[in-house]
Coordinates of C-alpha atoms in Angstrom, one line a residue:
M1 CA 0.0 0.0 0.0
K2 CA 1.4 3.4 -0.9
V3 CA 1.0 5.8 2.0
V4 CA 2.0 9.5 1.7
V5 CA 3.0 11.1 4.9
I6 CA 2.6 14.9 4.8
G7 CA 5.1 16.3 7.3
G8 CA 7.0 13.1 6.9
T9 CA 10.4 14.5 7.9
G10 CA 9.3 15.8 11.3
L11 CA 9.1 14.3 14.8
I12 CA 6.1 12.1 14.2
G13 CA 6.3 11.9 10.4
S14 CA 9.8 10.3 10.4
K15 CA 8.8 7.7 13.0
L16 CA 5.6 6.9 11.0
V17 CA 7.5 6.4 7.7
A18 CA 9.9 4.0 9.5
K19 CA 7.1 2.0 11.1
L20 CA 5.1 1.7 7.9
D21 CA 8.2 0.7 5.9
E22 CA 8.9 -2.0 8.6
H23 CA 5.4 -3.4 8.0
G24 CA 5.9 -3.7 4.2
H25 CA 4.1 -0.5 3.1
E26 CA 5.5 2.0 0.6
A27 CA 5.7 5.0 2.9
V28 CA 6.6 8.3 1.1
P29 CA 7.7 11.3 3.2
A30 CA 6.3 14.6 1.8
A31 CA 7.5 18.0 3.0
P32 CA 9.0 21.2 1.6
N33 CA 12.4 19.7 1.8
T34 CA 11.3 16.7 -0.3
G35 CA 9.8 19.0 -2.9
V36 CA 6.2 18.9 -1.7
N37 CA 4.5 22.1 -0.4
T38 CA 0.9 21.9 0.6
L39 CA 0.6 25.7 0.9
T40 CA 1.4 26.3 -2.7
G41 CA 0.4 22.8 -4.0
E42 CA 3.9 22.2 -5.4
G43 CA 4.6 18.5 -6.0
L44 CA 1.2 17.3 -4.6
D45 CA -0.2 15.7 -7.7
E46 CA 3.1 13.9 -8.4
V47 CA 3.5 12.5 -4.9
L48 CA -0.1 11.4 -4.6
T49 CA -0.1 9.3 -7.8
G50 CA -1.0 5.8 -6.9
A51 CA -1.5 6.6 -3.2
S52 CA -4.2 4.8 -1.2
V53 CA -3.7 6.7 2.1
V54 CA -2.6 10.1 3.1
I55 CA -1.5 10.9 6.6
D56 CA -1.2 14.6 7.5
V57 CA 1.1 15.2 10.5
S58 CA 2.3 18.6 9.3
N59 CA 2.2 21.7 11.6
S60 CA 2.2 25.4 11.0
P61 CA 5.7 27.1 11.2
S62 CA 4.0 30.0 13.0
F63 CA 1.5 29.9 15.9
E64 CA 0.4 33.5 15.4
D65 CA -3.4 33.5 15.1
H66 CA -3.8 34.6 11.5
A67 CA -0.8 32.6 10.2
V68 CA -1.8 29.3 11.8
M69 CA -5.4 29.6 10.5
E70 CA -4.1 30.4 7.0
F71 CA -1.7 27.4 7.2
F72 CA -4.2 24.8 8.2
R73 CA -7.0 26.1 5.9
T74 CA -4.9 26.5 2.8
S75 CA -2.8 23.4 3.1
T76 CA -5.8 21.2 4.0
T77 CA -7.9 22.5 1.2
N78 CA -5.1 22.0 -1.3
L79 CA -4.3 18.5 0.0
L80 CA -8.0 17.3 0.0
K81 CA -8.5 18.5 -3.6
A82 CA -5.3 16.7 -4.8
E83 CA -6.5 13.6 -2.9
T84 CA -9.9 13.7 -4.6
D85 CA -8.2 14.0 -8.0
A86 CA -5.8 11.1 -7.2
G87 CA -8.5 8.8 -5.9
V88 CA -7.1 8.5 -2.3
T89 CA -9.4 6.4 -0.2
H90 CA -8.4 7.3 3.4
H91 CA -7.3 10.6 4.8
V92 CA -5.7 10.5 8.3
A93 CA -4.9 13.6 10.3
L94 CA -3.2 14.0 13.7
S95 CA -4.9 16.5 16.0
V96 CA -5.0 17.2 19.7
V97 CA -7.2 15.9 22.5
G98 CA -9.5 18.7 23.7
T99 CA -9.3 20.8 20.4
D100 CA -13.0 21.5 20.5
R101 CA -12.7 22.7 24.1
L102 CA -9.8 25.0 23.5
Q103 CA -11.4 27.5 21.1
E104 CA -10.1 30.6 22.9
S105 CA -6.8 29.6 21.4
G106 CA -6.0 30.7 17.8
Y107 CA -3.9 27.5 17.3
F108 CA -6.8 25.3 18.3
R109 CA -9.3 27.3 16.3
A110 CA -7.1 26.5 13.3
K111 CA -7.0 22.8 14.2
Q112 CA -10.8 22.7 14.5
A113 CA -11.1 24.4 11.1
Q114 CA -8.8 21.7 9.7
E115 CA -10.9 18.9 11.2
E116 CA -14.1 20.5 9.7
L117 CA -12.6 20.6 6.2
I118 CA -11.7 16.9 6.5
K119 CA -15.2 15.9 7.7
D120 CA -16.8 17.9 4.8
S121 CA -14.5 16.6 2.1
G122 CA -16.3 13.4 1.2
I123 CA -13.1 11.4 1.5
P124 CA -13.2 8.6 4.1
Y125 CA -11.2 9.8 7.1
S126 CA -9.8 9.1 10.5
I127 CA -8.7 11.9 12.9
V128 CA -6.3 10.8 15.7
H129 CA -6.5 13.0 18.8
A130 CA -3.4 12.7 20.9
T131 CA -2.7 14.2 24.3
Q132 CA 0.5 16.4 24.5
F133 CA 3.7 14.6 23.7
F134 CA 6.5 14.2 26.4
E135 CA 8.7 16.0 23.9
F136 CA 6.5 19.1 24.0
M137 CA 6.8 19.7 27.8
K138 CA 9.7 22.0 27.1
G139 CA 7.6 24.1 24.8
I140 CA 4.7 24.2 27.3
A141 CA 7.2 25.5 30.0
E142 CA 8.6 28.1 27.6
S143 CA 5.1 29.4 26.7
A144 CA 4.2 29.8 30.4
T145 CA 7.5 31.4 31.5
D146 CA 7.7 35.0 32.8
G147 CA 11.2 35.7 34.1
D148 CA 12.1 32.8 36.4
T149 CA 8.5 31.8 37.0
V150 CA 6.4 29.3 35.1
R151 CA 2.6 29.8 35.7
L152 CA 0.5 26.8 34.8
A153 CA -3.1 25.7 35.6
P154 CA -3.2 22.8 38.1
V155 CA -5.4 20.7 35.7
R156 CA -5.2 17.0 34.8
I157 CA -3.2 15.8 31.8
R158 CA -2.1 12.4 30.5
P159 CA 1.0 13.1 28.3
V160 CA 2.1 10.5 25.7
Y161 CA 5.3 9.4 24.0
S162 CA 5.6 10.4 20.4
D163 CA 6.6 6.8 19.4
D164 CA 3.4 5.5 20.8
V165 CA 1.4 8.1 18.9
A166 CA 3.1 7.2 15.7
A167 CA 2.3 3.6 16.2
I168 CA -1.5 4.4 16.7
V169 CA -1.5 6.7 13.7
G170 CA 0.1 4.1 11.5
R171 CA -2.3 1.4 12.7
T172 CA -5.2 3.6 12.1
A173 CA -4.0 4.6 8.6
V174 CA -3.7 1.0 7.3
G175 CA -7.1 0.1 8.8
T176 CA -10.7 0.9 7.8
P177 CA -11.5 4.6 8.0
V178 CA -13.5 5.4 11.2
N179 CA -15.0 8.6 9.8
G180 CA -14.6 9.9 13.3
V181 CA -12.0 10.5 16.0
V182 CA -9.6 8.0 17.6
E183 CA -8.0 9.2 20.9
V184 CA -4.6 8.2 22.4
A185 CA -3.2 9.1 25.8
G186 CA -0.3 8.1 28.1
P187 CA -0.7 5.7 30.9
D188 CA -0.2 8.1 33.8
E189 CA -2.2 11.2 34.9
F190 CA -0.5 14.2 36.3
Q191 CA -1.4 17.8 37.3
L192 CA 0.0 20.0 34.5
D193 CA 2.1 22.1 36.9
E194 CA 3.4 18.9 38.6
L195 CA 4.4 17.4 35.3
I196 CA 6.4 20.5 34.1
R197 CA 8.0 20.7 37.6
K198 CA 9.2 17.1 37.2
G199 CA 10.5 17.8 33.7
L200 CA 12.4 21.0 34.7
A201 CA 13.9 19.3 37.8
A202 CA 15.2 16.4 35.7
K203 CA 17.2 19.0 33.7
N204 CA 18.3 21.0 36.7
D205 CA 16.3 23.9 35.4
P206 CA 16.0 26.5 38.2
R207 CA 12.7 28.0 37.1
K208 CA 9.9 27.9 39.7
V209 CA 6.6 26.4 38.7
V210 CA 3.6 28.2 40.3
P211 CA 0.0 26.8 40.1
D212 CA -2.4 29.4 38.7
A213 CA -5.9 28.4 37.8
H214 CA -6.2 31.2 35.3
A215 CA -2.9 30.7 33.6
P216 CA -3.6 30.5 29.8
Y217 CA -2.6 27.4 27.8
F218 CA -1.6 28.7 24.4
G219 CA -4.2 31.4 24.8
A220 CA -7.0 29.4 26.4
E221 CA -8.1 29.1 30.0
L222 CA -8.3 25.4 31.1
Q223 CA -10.9 23.5 33.1
E224 CA -10.1 20.5 35.2
T225 CA -10.7 18.0 32.4
T226 CA -10.0 20.0 29.2
L227 CA -6.8 18.1 28.4
L228 CA -8.1 14.6 29.2
P229 CA -9.3 12.1 26.7
G230 CA -12.6 10.2 26.8
P231 CA -13.2 6.7 28.3
D232 CA -12.5 4.9 24.9
A233 CA -9.0 6.3 24.4
H234 CA -6.1 4.0 23.5
I235 CA -3.8 4.0 26.5
A236 CA -0.2 3.9 25.4
E237 CA 2.5 2.0 27.3
T238 CA 5.5 4.3 27.8
R239 CA 5.6 6.0 31.2
F240 CA 6.8 9.6 31.5
T241 CA 9.2 8.8 34.3
D242 CA 10.8 6.0 32.2
W243 CA 11.1 8.3 29.2
L244 CA 12.6 11.1 31.4
A245 CA 15.2 8.7 32.8
Q246 CA 16.5 8.0 29.3
Q247 CA 16.9 11.7 28.3
H248 CA 20.5 12.0 29.4

């Protein structure tokens, strides 16, 4: 089966390509550095020739409200049109648990717009909602830092390892389209402030993490369960503490 991975040279994309290749599929990484640009449409028709499945794990280079909306709307529209022309029979996209509950955030409004375009496209689809990756804890800390203080809402989160997400996305892609959402989360639940405190301590980072119920999360205020998946989520195996211990 030919599977085109949009964003196939990034963190998740490169893992996906490797996993699909291991299972005997023809996985083709597609990204600007391989000559495929979903924003301009460059290289799309060529790379999609003969493809059965397209997996979109691309991300906007800018998280500024207008830029991120423009990225997801334009790239998804171009991609879905090219897929229709090529006869692709399964579109898979990676999104985020809680996207529909985080609409104060420009980034998550853009992800919601992406999901709506996919649902309305007429192409059979599967959307994988993942909780935040272990690897993104650094970015969460950076976004919440003011001087030497990191302000984070003390809400519940189940972070997940990117390898485990790639495995679920790959499995979903070669299966029957669900025409809905599949969720994946990590095995352990933390408070967000506690999680970032552990991550910073492991790197001897001196910043102080302060719980603040009104601290924004990429522009959105969080409720207790905003970042948690539903009861039917796939629960991945890798524990945060085990992953953290290997990061030296």
